[in-house]
Amino acid sequence: ESATAFGCLVSDMWLGEFDYVSPEAFHSVFAKRYPVFSKRTQHDAQEFLICVLDDLHEAFKEVRAQLCQERQSPTAGASARSSSGTSIITHLFEGQLSYAIRCLTCKALSDRPESFTVLSLPIPSTRVCSLQDCLECFFQPDTLTRNNQIHCYWCGSNRDATVKASITKAPQIIIFHLKRFAWQDKHRRKLSTTVCYPFSDLDLSPYISTLCHNTEYSLCAVVNHAGDLDYGHYTAFCKHSVTKHWYSFDDAQITKIPDSAVQADTAYLLFY
């Protein structure tokens, strides 16, 4: 089971008996479930992360459902199964968006909820921008016209509409994916834009439509991508939860780094 292999990997990391720990055992088990990652070729860190979270969710969800059925009476088994869609993964990482859609003809308003574990943010500049700029771009209202029209229930036909996203449930840990790989003139390219991101006091309240306890976040990890579309190298910066020191993870090289080094032009995934 990949969940067991992942648990062993995390345990080995925290025991501190080795200078570094290779994830070979976890990768071997994980690749059997997701064969696309079995080949020694380039893969996208965001896609890999989503698969890992989904896989761990399924494993922990099954364990939780089984424990509920064992501990509760047979009559309570139905409610245990119906609530088995949650896990420690959803508890920590899952948030919810709501898309407010307004028909521009009859002005009828409807909401479409959508769960997320990673928010993919557009980068609105080619040179320098901030994480707040990316968030503003993601959450700004958009107009749906032509082929993107909605089918309005009240009008009974396709209509132009406006759509605006907001967060209705903020996760404990929010992950931002900076969309560095974009299409331009029918060609896919990598954006090397410098994205400035705060280390603390990231306030998401302007984008949250309901009363949430979590509105301010602090940075805890960064995944970096160096290279281009065809060849690249991933590294990570992680903040120690106890000492609060930052460390760089570059294959077998793990080094303590100053806070100033955490702001990098190669940032691809941000964990808050």
PDB file of N, CA, C and O in Angstrom, residues 193-259:
ATOM      1  N   THR A 193       8.508  34.688 -14.883  1.00  0.00           N
ATOM      2  CA  THR A 193       8.127  35.868 -14.094  1.00  0.00           C
ATOM      3  C   THR A 193       8.539  35.707 -12.631  1.00  0.00           C
ATOM      4  O   THR A 193       8.365  34.644 -12.033  1.00  0.00           O
ATOM      5  N   THR A 194       9.095  36.774 -12.075  1.00  0.00           N
ATOM      6  CA  THR A 194       9.374  36.803 -10.644  1.00  0.00           C
ATOM      7  C   THR A 194       8.066  37.063  -9.893  1.00  0.00           C
ATOM      8  O   THR A 194       7.437  38.105 -10.085  1.00  0.00           O
ATOM      9  N   VAL A 195       7.646  36.099  -9.086  1.00  0.00           N
ATOM     10  CA  VAL A 195       6.430  36.241  -8.286  1.00  0.00           C
ATOM     11  C   VAL A 195       6.838  36.424  -6.829  1.00  0.00           C
ATOM     12  O   VAL A 195       7.424  35.520  -6.223  1.00  0.00           O
ATOM     13  N   CYS A 196       6.561  37.591  -6.279  1.00  0.00           N
ATOM     14  CA  CYS A 196       6.910  37.879  -4.884  1.00  0.00           C
ATOM     15  C   CYS A 196       5.791  37.382  -3.975  1.00  0.00           C
ATOM     16  O   CYS A 196       4.632  37.754  -4.162  1.00  0.00           O
ATOM     17  N   TYR A 197       6.139  36.573  -3.007  1.00  0.00           N
ATOM     18  CA  TYR A 197       5.131  35.994  -2.103  1.00  0.00           C
ATOM     19  C   TYR A 197       5.516  36.272  -0.657  1.00  0.00           C
ATOM     20  O   TYR A 197       6.695  36.239  -0.292  1.00  0.00           O
ATOM     21  N   PRO A 198       4.532  36.570   0.188  1.00  0.00           N
ATOM     22  CA  PRO A 198       4.811  36.870   1.600  1.00  0.00           C
ATOM     23  C   PRO A 198       5.142  35.611   2.388  1.00  0.00           C
ATOM     24  O   PRO A 198       4.655  34.529   2.081  1.00  0.00           O
ATOM     25  N   PHE A 199       5.961  35.762   3.420  1.00  0.00           N
ATOM     26  CA  PHE A 199       6.296  34.643   4.290  1.00  0.00           C
ATOM     27  C   PHE A 199       5.254  34.463   5.390  1.00  0.00           C
ATOM     28  O   PHE A 199       5.114  33.369   5.946  1.00  0.00           O
ATOM     29  N   SER A 200       4.552  35.546   5.711  1.00  0.00           N
ATOM     30  CA  SER A 200       3.531  35.486   6.758  1.00  0.00           C
ATOM     31  C   SER A 200       2.448  36.510   6.466  1.00  0.00           C
ATOM     32  O   SER A 200       2.587  37.350   5.572  1.00  0.00           O
ATOM     33  N   ASP A 201       1.363  36.416   7.211  1.00  0.00           N
ATOM     34  CA  ASP A 201       0.253  37.375   7.117  1.00  0.00           C
ATOM     35  C   ASP A 201      -0.338  37.463   5.710  1.00  0.00           C
ATOM     36  O   ASP A 201      -0.724  38.552   5.257  1.00  0.00           O
ATOM     37  N   LEU A 202      -0.406  36.331   5.020  1.00  0.00           N
ATOM     38  CA  LEU A 202      -1.139  36.308   3.749  1.00  0.00           C
ATOM     39  C   LEU A 202      -2.627  36.323   4.072  1.00  0.00           C
ATOM     40  O   LEU A 202      -3.165  35.357   4.622  1.00  0.00           O
ATOM     41  N   ASP A 203      -3.289  37.411   3.746  1.00  0.00           N
ATOM     42  CA  ASP A 203      -4.692  37.602   4.108  1.00  0.00           C
ATOM     43  C   ASP A 203      -5.588  37.257   2.928  1.00  0.00           C
ATOM     44  O   ASP A 203      -5.563  37.923   1.898  1.00  0.00           O
ATOM     45  N   LEU A 204      -6.399  36.206   3.087  1.00  0.00           N
ATOM     46  CA  LEU A 204      -7.308  35.783   2.020  1.00  0.00           C
ATOM     47  C   LEU A 204      -8.732  36.292   2.227  1.00  0.00           C
ATOM     48  O   LEU A 204      -9.621  35.958   1.441  1.00  0.00           O
ATOM     49  N   SER A 205      -8.943  37.095   3.251  1.00  0.00           N
ATOM     50  CA  SER A 205     -10.302  37.551   3.553  1.00  0.00           C
ATOM     51  C   SER A 205     -10.978  38.293   2.398  1.00  0.00           C
ATOM     52  O   SER A 205     -12.198  38.189   2.240  1.00  0.00           O
ATOM     53  N   PRO A 206     -10.243  39.032   1.521  1.00  0.00           N
ATOM     54  CA  PRO A 206     -10.940  39.681   0.401  1.00  0.00           C
ATOM     55  C   PRO A 206     -11.577  38.698  -0.579  1.00  0.00           C
ATOM     56  O   PRO A 206     -12.448  39.093  -1.363  1.00  0.00           O
ATOM     57  N   TYR A 207     -11.143  37.446  -0.541  1.00  0.00           N
ATOM     58  CA  TYR A 207     -11.642  36.457  -1.497  1.00  0.00           C
ATOM     59  C   TYR A 207     -12.553  35.421  -0.842  1.00  0.00           C
ATOM     60  O   TYR A 207     -12.974  34.470  -1.494  1.00  0.00           O
ATOM     61  N   ILE A 208     -12.848  35.626   0.433  1.00  0.00           N
ATOM     62  CA  ILE A 208     -13.683  34.681   1.173  1.00  0.00           C
ATOM     63  C   ILE A 208     -15.065  35.293   1.374  1.00  0.00           C
ATOM     64  O   ILE A 208     -15.194  36.407   1.881  1.00  0.00           O
ATOM     65  N   SER A 209     -16.092  34.552   0.971  1.00  0.00           N
ATOM     66  CA  SER A 209     -17.449  35.098   0.987  1.00  0.00           C
ATOM     67  C   SER A 209     -18.215  34.747   2.259  1.00  0.00           C
ATOM     68  O   SER A 209     -19.294  35.270   2.482  1.00  0.00           O
ATOM     69  N   THR A 210     -17.680  33.863   3.079  1.00  0.00           N
ATOM     70  CA  THR A 210     -18.358  33.480   4.315  1.00  0.00           C
ATOM     71  C   THR A 210     -17.426  33.703   5.496  1.00  0.00           C
ATOM     72  O   THR A 210     -16.231  33.948   5.340  1.00  0.00           O
ATOM     73  N   LEU A 211     -17.980  33.596   6.704  1.00  0.00           N
ATOM     74  CA  LEU A 211     -17.190  33.777   7.918  1.00  0.00           C
ATOM     75  C   LEU A 211     -16.338  32.538   8.148  1.00  0.00           C
ATOM     76  O   LEU A 211     -16.852  31.465   8.458  1.00  0.00           O
ATOM     77  N   CYS A 212     -15.034  32.667   7.975  1.00  0.00           N
ATOM     78  CA  CYS A 212     -14.112  31.547   8.156  1.00  0.00           C
ATOM     79  C   CYS A 212     -13.111  31.873   9.252  1.00  0.00           C
ATOM     80  O   CYS A 212     -12.743  33.034   9.459  1.00  0.00           O
ATOM     81  N   HIS A 213     -12.677  30.838   9.943  1.00  0.00           N
ATOM     82  CA  HIS A 213     -11.669  31.026  10.979  1.00  0.00           C
ATOM     83  C   HIS A 213     -10.290  31.241  10.355  1.00  0.00           C
ATOM     84  O   HIS A 213      -9.478  31.987  10.873  1.00  0.00           O
ATOM     85  N   ASN A 214     -10.039  30.571   9.234  1.00  0.00           N
ATOM     86  CA  ASN A 214      -8.735  30.680   8.571  1.00  0.00           C
ATOM     87  C   ASN A 214      -8.781  31.754   7.492  1.00  0.00           C
ATOM     88  O   ASN A 214      -9.395  31.576   6.458  1.00  0.00           O
ATOM     89  N   THR A 215      -8.153  32.895   7.747  1.00  0.00           N
ATOM     90  CA  THR A 215      -8.060  33.929   6.714  1.00  0.00           C
ATOM     91  C   THR A 215      -6.625  34.387   6.514  1.00  0.00           C
ATOM     92  O   THR A 215      -6.301  34.931   5.472  1.00  0.00           O
ATOM     93  N   GLU A 216      -5.757  34.186   7.504  1.00  0.00           N
ATOM     94  CA  GLU A 216      -4.360  34.584   7.372  1.00  0.00           C
ATOM     95  C   GLU A 216      -3.469  33.349   7.428  1.00  0.00           C
ATOM     96  O   GLU A 216      -3.657  32.472   8.267  1.00  0.00           O
ATOM     97  N   TYR A 217      -2.488  33.312   6.528  1.00  0.00           N
ATOM     98  CA  TYR A 217      -1.648  32.131   6.367  1.00  0.00           C
ATOM     99  C   TYR A 217      -0.177  32.521   6.392  1.00  0.00           C
ATOM    100  O   TYR A 217       0.195  33.645   6.052  1.00  0.00           O
ATOM    101  N   SER A 218       0.650  31.536   6.769  1.00  0.00           N
ATOM    102  CA  SER A 218       2.104  31.690   6.743  1.00  0.00           C
ATOM    103  C   SER A 218       2.712  30.630   5.833  1.00  0.00           C
ATOM    104  O   SER A 218       2.240  29.489   5.803  1.00  0.00           O
ATOM    105  N   LEU A 219       3.754  31.011   5.133  1.00  0.00           N
ATOM    106  CA  LEU A 219       4.415  30.107   4.198  1.00  0.00           C
ATOM    107  C   LEU A 219       5.146  29.003   4.956  1.00  0.00           C
ATOM    108  O   LEU A 219       5.844  29.268   5.937  1.00  0.00           O
ATOM    109  N   CYS A 220       4.981  27.752   4.501  1.00  0.00           N
ATOM    110  CA  CYS A 220       5.672  26.637   5.154  1.00  0.00           C
ATOM    111  C   CYS A 220       6.514  25.820   4.183  1.00  0.00           C
ATOM    112  O   CYS A 220       7.395  25.062   4.625  1.00  0.00           O
ATOM    113  N   ALA A 221       6.285  25.934   2.872  1.00  0.00           N
ATOM    114  CA  ALA A 221       7.089  25.178   1.913  1.00  0.00           C
ATOM    115  C   ALA A 221       6.943  25.767   0.512  1.00  0.00           C
ATOM    116  O   ALA A 221       5.924  26.388   0.188  1.00  0.00           O
ATOM    117  N   VAL A 222       7.968  25.550  -0.298  1.00  0.00           N
ATOM    118  CA  VAL A 222       7.981  26.006  -1.687  1.00  0.00           C
ATOM    119  C   VAL A 222       8.572  24.890  -2.549  1.00  0.00           C
ATOM    120  O   VAL A 222       9.596  24.301  -2.182  1.00  0.00           O
ATOM    121  N   VAL A 223       7.932  24.584  -3.665  1.00  0.00           N
ATOM    122  CA  VAL A 223       8.513  23.687  -4.663  1.00  0.00           C
ATOM    123  C   VAL A 223       8.991  24.548  -5.827  1.00  0.00           C
ATOM    124  O   VAL A 223       8.222  25.361  -6.354  1.00  0.00           O
ATOM    125  N   ASN A 224      10.245  24.384  -6.202  1.00  0.00           N
ATOM    126  CA  ASN A 224      10.845  25.170  -7.266  1.00  0.00           C
ATOM    127  C   ASN A 224      11.045  24.324  -8.521  1.00  0.00           C
ATOM    128  O   ASN A 224      11.305  23.119  -8.432  1.00  0.00           O
ATOM    129  N   HIS A 225      10.932  24.964  -9.677  1.00  0.00           N
ATOM    130  CA  HIS A 225      11.232  24.298 -10.950  1.00  0.00           C
ATOM    131  C   HIS A 225      12.249  25.133 -11.716  1.00  0.00           C
ATOM    132  O   HIS A 225      11.985  26.285 -12.065  1.00  0.00           O
ATOM    133  N   ALA A 226      13.407  24.526 -11.959  1.00  0.00           N
ATOM    134  CA  ALA A 226      14.434  25.172 -12.772  1.00  0.00           C
ATOM    135  C   ALA A 226      14.514  24.445 -14.103  1.00  0.00           C
ATOM    136  O   ALA A 226      14.440  23.216 -14.159  1.00  0.00           O
ATOM    137  N   GLY A 227      14.655  25.195 -15.174  1.00  0.00           N
ATOM    138  CA  GLY A 227      14.728  24.580 -16.493  1.00  0.00           C
ATOM    139  C   GLY A 227      13.613  25.065 -17.396  1.00  0.00           C
ATOM    140  O   GLY A 227      12.966  26.085 -17.131  1.00  0.00           O
ATOM    141  N   ASP A 228      13.376  24.305 -18.468  1.00  0.00           N
ATOM    142  CA  ASP A 228      12.353  24.708 -19.427  1.00  0.00           C
ATOM    143  C   ASP A 228      11.300  23.615 -19.564  1.00  0.00           C
ATOM    144  O   ASP A 228      11.158  22.758 -18.693  1.00  0.00           O
ATOM    145  N   LEU A 229      10.575  23.637 -20.677  1.00  0.00           N
ATOM    146  CA  LEU A 229       9.488  22.685 -20.872  1.00  0.00           C
ATOM    147  C   LEU A 229       9.982  21.246 -21.014  1.00  0.00           C
ATOM    148  O   LEU A 229       9.356  20.305 -20.531  1.00  0.00           O
ATOM    149  N   ASP A 230      11.088  21.070 -21.684  1.00  0.00           N
ATOM    150  CA  ASP A 230      11.558  19.729 -22.019  1.00  0.00           C
ATOM    151  C   ASP A 230      12.508  19.146 -20.982  1.00  0.00           C
ATOM    152  O   ASP A 230      12.683  17.931 -20.908  1.00  0.00           O
ATOM    153  N   TYR A 231      13.147  20.009 -20.212  1.00  0.00           N
ATOM    154  CA  TYR A 231      14.088  19.511 -19.218  1.00  0.00           C
ATOM    155  C   TYR A 231      14.020  20.425 -18.008  1.00  0.00           C
ATOM    156  O   TYR A 231      14.026  21.646 -18.125  1.00  0.00           O
ATOM    157  N   GLY A 232      13.943  19.834 -16.824  1.00  0.00           N
ATOM    158  CA  GLY A 232      13.873  20.639 -15.622  1.00  0.00           C
ATOM    159  C   GLY A 232      14.325  19.870 -14.401  1.00  0.00           C
ATOM    160  O   GLY A 232      14.556  18.664 -14.449  1.00  0.00           O
ATOM    161  N   HIS A 233      14.435  20.593 -13.302  1.00  0.00           N
ATOM    162  CA  HIS A 233      14.875  20.002 -12.045  1.00  0.00           C
ATOM    163  C   HIS A 233      14.067  20.623 -10.913  1.00  0.00           C
ATOM    164  O   HIS A 233      13.927  21.847 -10.844  1.00  0.00           O
ATOM    165  N   TYR A 234      13.517  19.771 -10.063  1.00  0.00           N
ATOM    166  CA  TYR A 234      12.723  20.244  -8.936  1.00  0.00           C
ATOM    167  C   TYR A 234      13.544  20.248  -7.650  1.00  0.00           C
ATOM    168  O   TYR A 234      14.297  19.308  -7.376  1.00  0.00           O
ATOM    169  N   THR A 235      13.378  21.300  -6.872  1.00  0.00           N
ATOM    170  CA  THR A 235      13.930  21.385  -5.526  1.00  0.00           C
ATOM    171  C   THR A 235      12.827  21.889  -4.601  1.00  0.00           C
ATOM    172  O   THR A 235      11.747  22.296  -5.069  1.00  0.00           O
ATOM    173  N   ALA A 236      13.078  21.867  -3.309  1.00  0.00           N
ATOM    174  CA  ALA A 236      12.069  22.322  -2.355  1.00  0.00           C
ATOM    175  C   ALA A 236      12.714  23.092  -1.215  1.00  0.00           C
ATOM    176  O   ALA A 236      13.852  22.810  -0.814  1.00  0.00           O
ATOM    177  N   PHE A 237      11.989  24.083  -0.699  1.00  0.00           N
ATOM    178  CA  PHE A 237      12.338  24.773   0.534  1.00  0.00           C
ATOM    179  C   PHE A 237      11.262  24.412   1.558  1.00  0.00           C
ATOM    180  O   PHE A 237      10.064  24.536   1.263  1.00  0.00           O
ATOM    181  N   CYS A 238      11.674  23.971   2.729  1.00  0.00           N
ATOM    182  CA  CYS A 238      10.712  23.602   3.773  1.00  0.00           C
ATOM    183  C   CYS A 238      11.100  24.243   5.098  1.00  0.00           C
ATOM    184  O   CYS A 238      12.282  24.287   5.460  1.00  0.00           O
ATOM    185  N   LYS A 239      10.097  24.706   5.827  1.00  0.00           N
ATOM    186  CA  LYS A 239      10.311  25.338   7.131  1.00  0.00           C
ATOM    187  C   LYS A 239      10.103  24.309   8.230  1.00  0.00           C
ATOM    188  O   LYS A 239       9.060  23.658   8.289  1.00  0.00           O
ATOM    189  N   HIS A 240      11.102  24.153   9.085  1.00  0.00           N
ATOM    190  CA  HIS A 240      11.002  23.197  10.193  1.00  0.00           C
ATOM    191  C   HIS A 240       9.930  23.673  11.167  1.00  0.00           C
ATOM    192  O   HIS A 240       9.936  24.827  11.588  1.00  0.00           O
ATOM    193  N   SER A 241       9.010  22.780  11.499  1.00  0.00           N
ATOM    194  CA  SER A 241       7.865  23.176  12.321  1.00  0.00           C
ATOM    195  C   SER A 241       8.246  23.511  13.754  1.00  0.00           C
ATOM    196  O   SER A 241       7.477  24.175  14.459  1.00  0.00           O
ATOM    197  N   VAL A 242       9.408  23.059  14.199  1.00  0.00           N
ATOM    198  CA  VAL A 242       9.833  23.303  15.588  1.00  0.00           C
ATOM    199  C   VAL A 242      10.845  24.444  15.658  1.00  0.00           C
ATOM    200  O   VAL A 242      10.643  25.439  16.365  1.00  0.00           O
ATOM    201  N   THR A 243      11.942  24.306  14.894  1.00  0.00           N
ATOM    202  CA  THR A 243      12.999  25.323  14.965  1.00  0.00           C
ATOM    203  C   THR A 243      12.678  26.571  14.149  1.00  0.00           C
ATOM    204  O   THR A 243      13.296  27.617  14.352  1.00  0.00           O
ATOM    205  N   LYS A 244      11.743  26.449  13.192  1.00  0.00           N
ATOM    206  CA  LYS A 244      11.356  27.551  12.293  1.00  0.00           C
ATOM    207  C   LYS A 244      12.462  27.911  11.301  1.00  0.00           C
ATOM    208  O   LYS A 244      12.386  28.945  10.633  1.00  0.00           O
ATOM    209  N   HIS A 245      13.497  27.077  11.218  1.00  0.00           N
ATOM    210  CA  HIS A 245      14.551  27.312  10.239  1.00  0.00           C
ATOM    211  C   HIS A 245      14.125  26.766   8.873  1.00  0.00           C
ATOM    212  O   HIS A 245      13.371  25.802   8.780  1.00  0.00           O
ATOM    213  N   TRP A 246      14.648  27.396   7.828  1.00  0.00           N
ATOM    214  CA  TRP A 246      14.357  26.939   6.467  1.00  0.00           C
ATOM    215  C   TRP A 246      15.477  26.037   5.960  1.00  0.00           C
ATOM    216  O   TRP A 246      16.657  26.269   6.237  1.00  0.00           O
ATOM    217  N   TYR A 247      15.081  25.001   5.193  1.00  0.00           N
ATOM    218  CA  TYR A 247      16.034  24.054   4.629  1.00  0.00           C
ATOM    219  C   TYR A 247      15.764  23.882   3.138  1.00  0.00           C
ATOM    220  O   TYR A 247      14.615  23.902   2.697  1.00  0.00           O
ATOM    221  N   SER A 248      16.834  23.695   2.397  1.00  0.00           N
ATOM    222  CA  SER A 248      16.737  23.429   0.960  1.00  0.00           C
ATOM    223  C   SER A 248      16.936  21.941   0.721  1.00  0.00           C
ATOM    224  O   SER A 248      17.885  21.338   1.253  1.00  0.00           O
ATOM    225  N   PHE A 249      16.042  21.348  -0.074  1.00  0.00           N
ATOM    226  CA  PHE A 249      16.112  19.926  -0.425  1.00  0.00           C
ATOM    227  C   PHE A 249      16.393  19.820  -1.925  1.00  0.00           C
ATOM    228  O   PHE A 249      15.538  20.142  -2.744  1.00  0.00           O
ATOM    229  N   ASP A 250      17.604  19.393  -2.255  1.00  0.00           N
ATOM    230  CA  ASP A 250      18.031  19.265  -3.647  1.00  0.00           C
ATOM    231  C   ASP A 250      18.628  17.873  -3.817  1.00  0.00           C
ATOM    232  O   ASP A 250      19.839  17.680  -3.647  1.00  0.00           O
ATOM    233  N   ASP A 251      17.764  16.910  -4.120  1.00  0.00           N
ATOM    234  CA  ASP A 251      18.173  15.502  -4.172  1.00  0.00           C
ATOM    235  C   ASP A 251      18.821  15.119  -2.837  1.00  0.00           C
ATOM    236  O   ASP A 251      18.193  15.224  -1.801  1.00  0.00           O
ATOM    237  N   ALA A 252      20.082  14.680  -2.866  1.00  0.00           N
ATOM    238  CA  ALA A 252      20.736  14.233  -1.631  1.00  0.00           C
ATOM    239  C   ALA A 252      21.347  15.381  -0.827  1.00  0.00           C
ATOM    240  O   ALA A 252      21.892  15.158   0.255  1.00  0.00           O
ATOM    241  N   GLN A 253      21.224  16.614  -1.342  1.00  0.00           N
ATOM    242  CA  GLN A 253      21.797  17.764  -0.653  1.00  0.00           C
ATOM    243  C   GLN A 253      20.721  18.487   0.164  1.00  0.00           C
ATOM    244  O   GLN A 253      19.811  19.099  -0.403  1.00  0.00           O
ATOM    245  N   ILE A 254      20.810  18.394   1.476  1.00  0.00           N
ATOM    246  CA  ILE A 254      19.890  19.097   2.371  1.00  0.00           C
ATOM    247  C   ILE A 254      20.704  20.109   3.157  1.00  0.00           C
ATOM    248  O   ILE A 254      21.636  19.744   3.885  1.00  0.00           O
ATOM    249  N   THR A 255      20.391  21.379   2.988  1.00  0.00           N
ATOM    250  CA  THR A 255      21.167  22.433   3.627  1.00  0.00           C
ATOM    251  C   THR A 255      20.260  23.458   4.281  1.00  0.00           C
ATOM    252  O   THR A 255      19.162  23.738   3.796  1.00  0.00           O
ATOM    253  N   LYS A 256      20.725  24.008   5.381  1.00  0.00           N
ATOM    254  CA  LYS A 256      20.018  25.100   6.051  1.00  0.00           C
ATOM    255  C   LYS A 256      20.258  26.381   5.263  1.00  0.00           C
ATOM    256  O   LYS A 256      21.382  26.664   4.838  1.00  0.00           O
ATOM    257  N   ILE A 257      19.198  27.146   5.046  1.00  0.00           N
ATOM    258  CA  ILE A 257      19.313  28.367   4.241  1.00  0.00           C
ATOM    259  C   ILE A 257      18.735  29.549   5.005  1.00  0.00           C
ATOM    260  O   ILE A 257      17.859  29.384   5.872  1.00  0.00           O
ATOM    261  N   PRO A 258      19.188  30.766   4.705  1.00  0.00           N
ATOM    262  CA  PRO A 258      18.600  31.955   5.340  1.00  0.00           C
ATOM    263  C   PRO A 258      17.213  32.240   4.788  1.00  0.00           C
ATOM    264  O   PRO A 258      16.874  31.813   3.666  1.00  0.00           O
ATOM    265  N   ASP A 259      16.425  32.966   5.536  1.00  0.00           N
ATOM    266  CA  ASP A 259      15.071  33.292   5.089  1.00  0.00           C
ATOM    267  C   ASP A 259      15.064  34.017   3.750  1.00  0.00           C
ATOM    268  O   ASP A 259      14.160  33.820   2.926  1.00  0.00           O
TER     269      ASP A 259
END
